[in-house]
């Protein structure tokens, strides 16, 4: 019963470094999402994917890239880390179709850029 | 455009008190879905309920109940006989059926502290 799994749980980066946040789900959900949550704030959508090979921008995509080569995996890439990207990142998935389902979230990745 | 407002930033209650968390939404769609999520201090997001716009029946699940009123565009959440374990940030969210899955809009959250 893994659900949505995110790695790593914590990471500290230096300005200008790059990294990939991993996300995998085992529920065969077609939709996947990346959100960021800044301290004391709600969630903002970075990117989403409606299926393998298809991705689209959310509200705050600048500074990030995504890919969806398989149904299960949806990695988020930061190319040039900036202090403004210090946040908690959540990956989520849902089934959208004849029976729309709610989003299921991973446990989050806490990222600090110093 | 979609919007979710949770006017209460923080609420503190004493254990066993009842507490209501407010959620007001804006949408132009006639068909939409509303959600509540709980984020305990450990940080994960836990799904609590989903309600579609055609179902205005109130729902009760144990100590939790939800009051959906389309006339006032509200989807309020009540915890009866609150417990310390209810301490968390609670998020209300909205997704329009016309683009379901493409845009979930979350409110800013209400931080609930239940004191022993």
Short mmCIF file of C-alpha atoms in Angstrom, two decimals:
data_model
loop_
_atom_site.label_atom_id
_atom_site.label_comp_id
_atom_site.label_asym_id
_atom_site.label_seq_id
_atom_site.Cartn_x
_atom_site.Cartn_y
_atom_site.Cartn_z
CA UNK A 1 0.00 0.00 0.00
CA UNK A 2 2.70 2.51 -0.94
CA UNK A 3 0.49 5.14 -2.65
CA UNK A 4 2.58 8.16 -3.63
CA UNK A 5 6.25 7.99 -2.70
CA UNK A 6 8.54 10.99 -2.74
CA UNK A 7 12.31 11.03 -2.34
CA UNK A 8 14.28 12.56 -0.76
CA UNK A 9 12.41 13.77 2.34
CA UNK A 10 14.89 16.54 3.05
CA UNK A 11 17.58 18.24 1.01
CA UNK A 12 19.81 21.28 1.30
CA UNK A 13 21.16 22.80 -1.91
CA UNK A 14 23.53 25.61 -2.65
CA UNK A 15 22.44 28.39 -4.96
CA UNK A 16 22.96 27.36 -8.57
CA UNK A 17 22.98 23.62 -7.94
CA UNK A 18 20.53 21.33 -9.65
CA UNK A 19 18.57 18.37 -8.41
CA UNK A 20 15.66 16.10 -9.21
CA UNK A 21 12.82 15.37 -6.82
CA UNK A 22 11.49 11.91 -7.42
CA UNK A 23 7.84 10.88 -7.30
CA UNK A 24 6.30 7.52 -8.02
CA UNK A 25 2.79 6.17 -7.55
CA UNK A 26 1.52 2.61 -7.65
CA UNK A 27 -2.21 3.28 -7.98
CA UNK A 28 -2.26 3.42 -11.79
CA UNK A 29 -3.48 7.00 -11.63
CA UNK A 30 -3.42 8.86 -14.93
CA UNK A 31 -2.97 12.37 -13.47
CA UNK A 32 0.03 13.48 -11.46
CA UNK A 33 0.93 16.85 -9.94
CA UNK A 34 3.68 18.84 -8.30
CA UNK A 35 2.85 21.51 -5.73
CA UNK A 36 4.93 23.74 -3.56
CA UNK A 37 3.90 24.93 -0.11
CA UNK A 38 5.63 27.98 1.28
CA UNK A 39 5.61 28.56 5.04
CA UNK A 40 2.15 29.41 6.32
CA UNK A 41 0.68 29.25 2.84
CA UNK A 42 -1.51 26.96 0.82
CA UNK A 43 -0.45 24.82 -2.10
CA UNK A 44 0.48 26.20 -5.48
CA UNK A 45 0.52 24.01 -8.57
CA UNK A 46 3.85 23.88 -10.39
CA UNK A 47 3.20 21.31 -13.14
CA UNK A 48 0.81 18.52 -13.82
CA UNK A 49 0.56 15.58 -16.18
CA UNK A 50 -2.55 13.95 -17.64
CA UNK A 51 -0.70 10.83 -18.72
CA UNK A 52 2.62 9.46 -19.89
CA UNK A 53 4.28 11.86 -22.29
CA UNK A 54 1.94 14.78 -21.55
CA UNK A 55 2.73 17.58 -19.14
CA UNK A 56 1.47 21.11 -18.65
CA UNK A 57 2.29 24.18 -16.59
CA UNK A 58 0.48 25.11 -13.43
CA UNK A 59 0.44 28.41 -11.58
CA UNK A 60 4.16 28.68 -10.73
CA UNK A 61 6.24 26.72 -13.29
CA UNK A 62 9.24 29.05 -13.65
CA UNK A 63 12.52 27.48 -12.58
CA UNK A 64 11.21 23.91 -12.83
CA UNK A 65 10.95 21.16 -15.40
CA UNK A 66 9.10 17.87 -15.43
CA UNK A 67 8.84 14.74 -17.50
CA UNK A 68 6.45 11.80 -17.53
CA UNK A 69 7.94 8.86 -19.35
CA UNK A 70 5.86 6.29 -17.47
CA UNK A 71 2.49 6.24 -15.73
CA UNK A 72 4.18 5.68 -12.39
CA UNK A 73 6.93 8.32 -12.33
CA UNK A 74 6.80 12.11 -12.41
CA UNK A 75 10.15 13.68 -11.48
CA UNK A 76 10.56 17.41 -10.85
CA UNK A 77 13.83 19.03 -11.88
CA UNK A 78 15.35 22.22 -10.51
CA UNK A 79 18.09 23.35 -12.88
CA UNK A 80 19.56 26.40 -11.11
CA UNK A 81 18.43 26.44 -7.50
CA UNK A 82 17.50 29.84 -6.11
CA UNK A 83 16.62 30.86 -2.52
CA UNK A 84 13.04 31.55 -3.67
CA UNK A 85 12.66 27.83 -4.31
CA UNK A 86 13.05 27.01 -0.63
CA UNK A 87 9.77 25.27 0.09
CA UNK A 88 8.06 21.99 0.80
CA UNK A 89 7.24 20.12 -2.38
CA UNK A 90 4.33 17.74 -2.65
CA UNK A 91 3.66 15.25 -5.38
CA UNK A 92 0.11 14.00 -5.86
CA UNK A 93 -1.82 11.71 -8.15
CA UNK A 94 -5.45 11.11 -9.00
CA UNK A 95 -7.62 9.12 -11.35
CA UNK A 96 -9.61 11.30 -13.73
CA UNK A 97 -12.16 9.61 -15.90
CA UNK A 98 -15.63 8.17 -15.57
CA UNK A 99 -15.22 8.25 -11.84
CA UNK A 100 -13.15 11.24 -10.85
CA UNK A 101 -11.13 10.62 -7.74
CA UNK A 102 -9.52 12.99 -5.25
CA UNK A 103 -5.81 13.62 -5.14
CA UNK A 104 -3.56 11.45 -3.05
CA UNK A 105 -0.42 13.13 -1.77
CA UNK A 106 3.08 12.01 -0.96
CA UNK A 107 4.69 12.94 2.33
CA UNK A 108 6.54 15.90 0.86
CA UNK A 109 10.14 16.92 0.25
CA UNK A 110 11.51 19.75 2.37
CA UNK A 111 14.01 21.68 0.27
CA UNK A 112 16.26 24.48 1.49
CA UNK A 113 18.39 26.58 -0.86
CA UNK A 114 21.28 28.35 0.85
CA UNK B 1 -11.91 31.94 -12.22
CA UNK B 2 -11.78 29.61 -9.28
CA UNK B 3 -11.05 30.84 -5.80
CA UNK B 4 -11.19 29.37 -2.32
CA UNK B 5 -11.23 31.54 0.78
CA UNK B 6 -10.61 30.36 4.31
CA UNK B 7 -10.97 33.51 6.33
CA UNK B 8 -9.89 31.96 9.62
CA UNK B 9 -6.12 31.87 9.68
CA UNK B 10 -5.82 30.30 13.11
CA UNK B 11 -8.28 28.93 15.63
CA UNK B 12 -7.61 27.75 19.17
CA UNK B 13 -10.10 25.74 21.17
CA UNK B 14 -10.02 23.73 24.35
CA UNK B 15 -10.42 20.01 24.08
CA UNK B 16 -14.05 18.81 23.83
CA UNK B 17 -15.23 22.08 22.34
CA UNK B 18 -16.94 22.05 18.95
CA UNK B 19 -15.25 24.04 16.20
CA UNK B 20 -16.30 25.04 12.69
CA UNK B 21 -13.86 25.82 9.91
CA UNK B 22 -15.22 28.04 7.18
CA UNK B 23 -14.69 27.66 3.46
CA UNK B 24 -16.12 29.96 0.80
CA UNK B 25 -15.54 29.32 -2.86
CA UNK B 26 -15.99 31.01 -6.21
CA UNK B 27 -16.59 29.28 -9.51
CA UNK B 28 -18.44 29.91 -12.75
CA UNK B 29 -19.04 26.22 -13.40
CA UNK B 30 -22.32 24.65 -12.40
CA UNK B 31 -20.60 21.33 -11.76
CA UNK B 32 -17.64 21.21 -9.45
CA UNK B 33 -16.06 19.29 -6.61
CA UNK B 34 -15.09 20.45 -3.15
CA UNK B 35 -12.55 18.83 -0.86
CA UNK B 36 -11.15 19.04 2.63
CA UNK B 37 -7.63 17.94 3.50
CA UNK B 38 -5.89 17.73 6.86
CA UNK B 39 -2.20 18.47 7.34
CA UNK B 40 -1.06 17.35 10.80
CA UNK B 41 2.22 18.58 12.32
CA UNK B 42 4.02 15.66 10.68
CA UNK B 43 3.39 17.42 7.37
CA UNK B 44 1.56 14.94 5.17
CA UNK B 45 -1.72 15.81 3.47
CA UNK B 46 -4.64 13.58 4.35
CA UNK B 47 -7.79 13.50 2.24
CA UNK B 48 -10.95 13.89 4.34
CA UNK B 49 -13.90 14.36 2.01
CA UNK B 50 -14.99 15.12 -1.54
CA UNK B 51 -18.38 16.56 -2.40
CA UNK B 52 -19.82 17.30 -5.83
CA UNK B 53 -22.00 20.30 -6.51
CA UNK B 54 -25.14 18.25 -7.10
CA UNK B 55 -25.08 16.71 -3.68
CA UNK B 56 -26.05 19.23 -1.03
CA UNK B 57 -26.71 16.68 1.66
CA UNK B 58 -24.73 17.26 4.78
CA UNK B 59 -22.34 14.50 5.68
CA UNK B 60 -21.28 13.15 9.01
CA UNK B 61 -18.35 10.89 9.68
CA UNK B 62 -17.80 10.25 13.36
CA UNK B 63 -16.93 13.57 14.98
CA UNK B 64 -16.59 15.27 11.60
CA UNK B 65 -19.44 16.86 9.69
CA UNK B 66 -19.66 18.99 6.59
CA UNK B 67 -22.27 21.58 5.68
CA UNK B 68 -22.48 22.36 1.96
CA UNK B 69 -24.64 25.35 0.98
CA UNK B 70 -24.65 26.34 -2.67
CA UNK B 71 -26.73 29.43 -1.93
CA UNK B 72 -23.86 30.93 0.04
CA UNK B 73 -21.04 29.11 -1.81
CA UNK B 74 -19.83 27.61 1.42
CA UNK B 75 -18.55 24.22 2.46
CA UNK B 76 -17.93 24.37 6.17
CA UNK B 77 -16.33 21.70 8.31
CA UNK B 78 -17.30 21.06 11.92
CA UNK B 79 -15.39 18.97 14.44
CA UNK B 80 -17.49 17.94 17.40
CA UNK B 81 -15.89 17.31 20.77
CA UNK B 82 -12.46 18.27 19.50
CA UNK B 83 -9.39 16.34 20.55
CA UNK B 84 -5.71 17.25 20.70
CA UNK B 85 -5.09 14.94 17.73
CA UNK B 86 -7.30 17.23 15.63
CA UNK B 87 -4.61 19.90 15.82
CA UNK B 88 -3.56 20.46 12.22
CA UNK B 89 -3.84 22.79 9.26
CA UNK B 90 -7.02 22.16 7.32
CA UNK B 91 -7.28 23.00 3.63
CA UNK B 92 -10.40 23.42 1.55
CA UNK B 93 -10.03 22.88 -2.20
CA UNK B 94 -12.09 23.19 -5.38
CA UNK B 95 -11.94 21.60 -8.81
CA UNK B 96 -14.30 22.45 -11.62
CA UNK B 97 -15.75 19.49 -13.49
CA UNK B 98 -15.02 21.04 -16.88
CA UNK B 99 -11.31 20.78 -16.25
CA UNK B 100 -11.25 18.29 -13.43
CA UNK B 101 -7.78 17.16 -12.69
CA UNK B 102 -6.21 20.09 -14.47
CA UNK B 103 -6.67 22.62 -11.74
CA UNK B 104 -7.24 22.00 -8.07
CA UNK B 105 -7.38 25.29 -6.23
CA UNK B 106 -6.54 25.24 -2.54
CA UNK B 107 -7.45 27.76 0.09
CA UNK B 108 -4.72 29.18 2.34
CA UNK B 109 -5.61 26.83 5.17
CA UNK B 110 -6.82 27.21 8.74
CA UNK B 111 -4.49 26.22 11.56
CA UNK B 112 -6.46 24.56 14.34
CA UNK B 113 -4.90 24.17 17.76
CA UNK B 114 -6.76 22.04 20.26
CA UNK B 115 -5.48 22.63 23.76
CA UNK B 116 -5.74 19.99 26.50
#
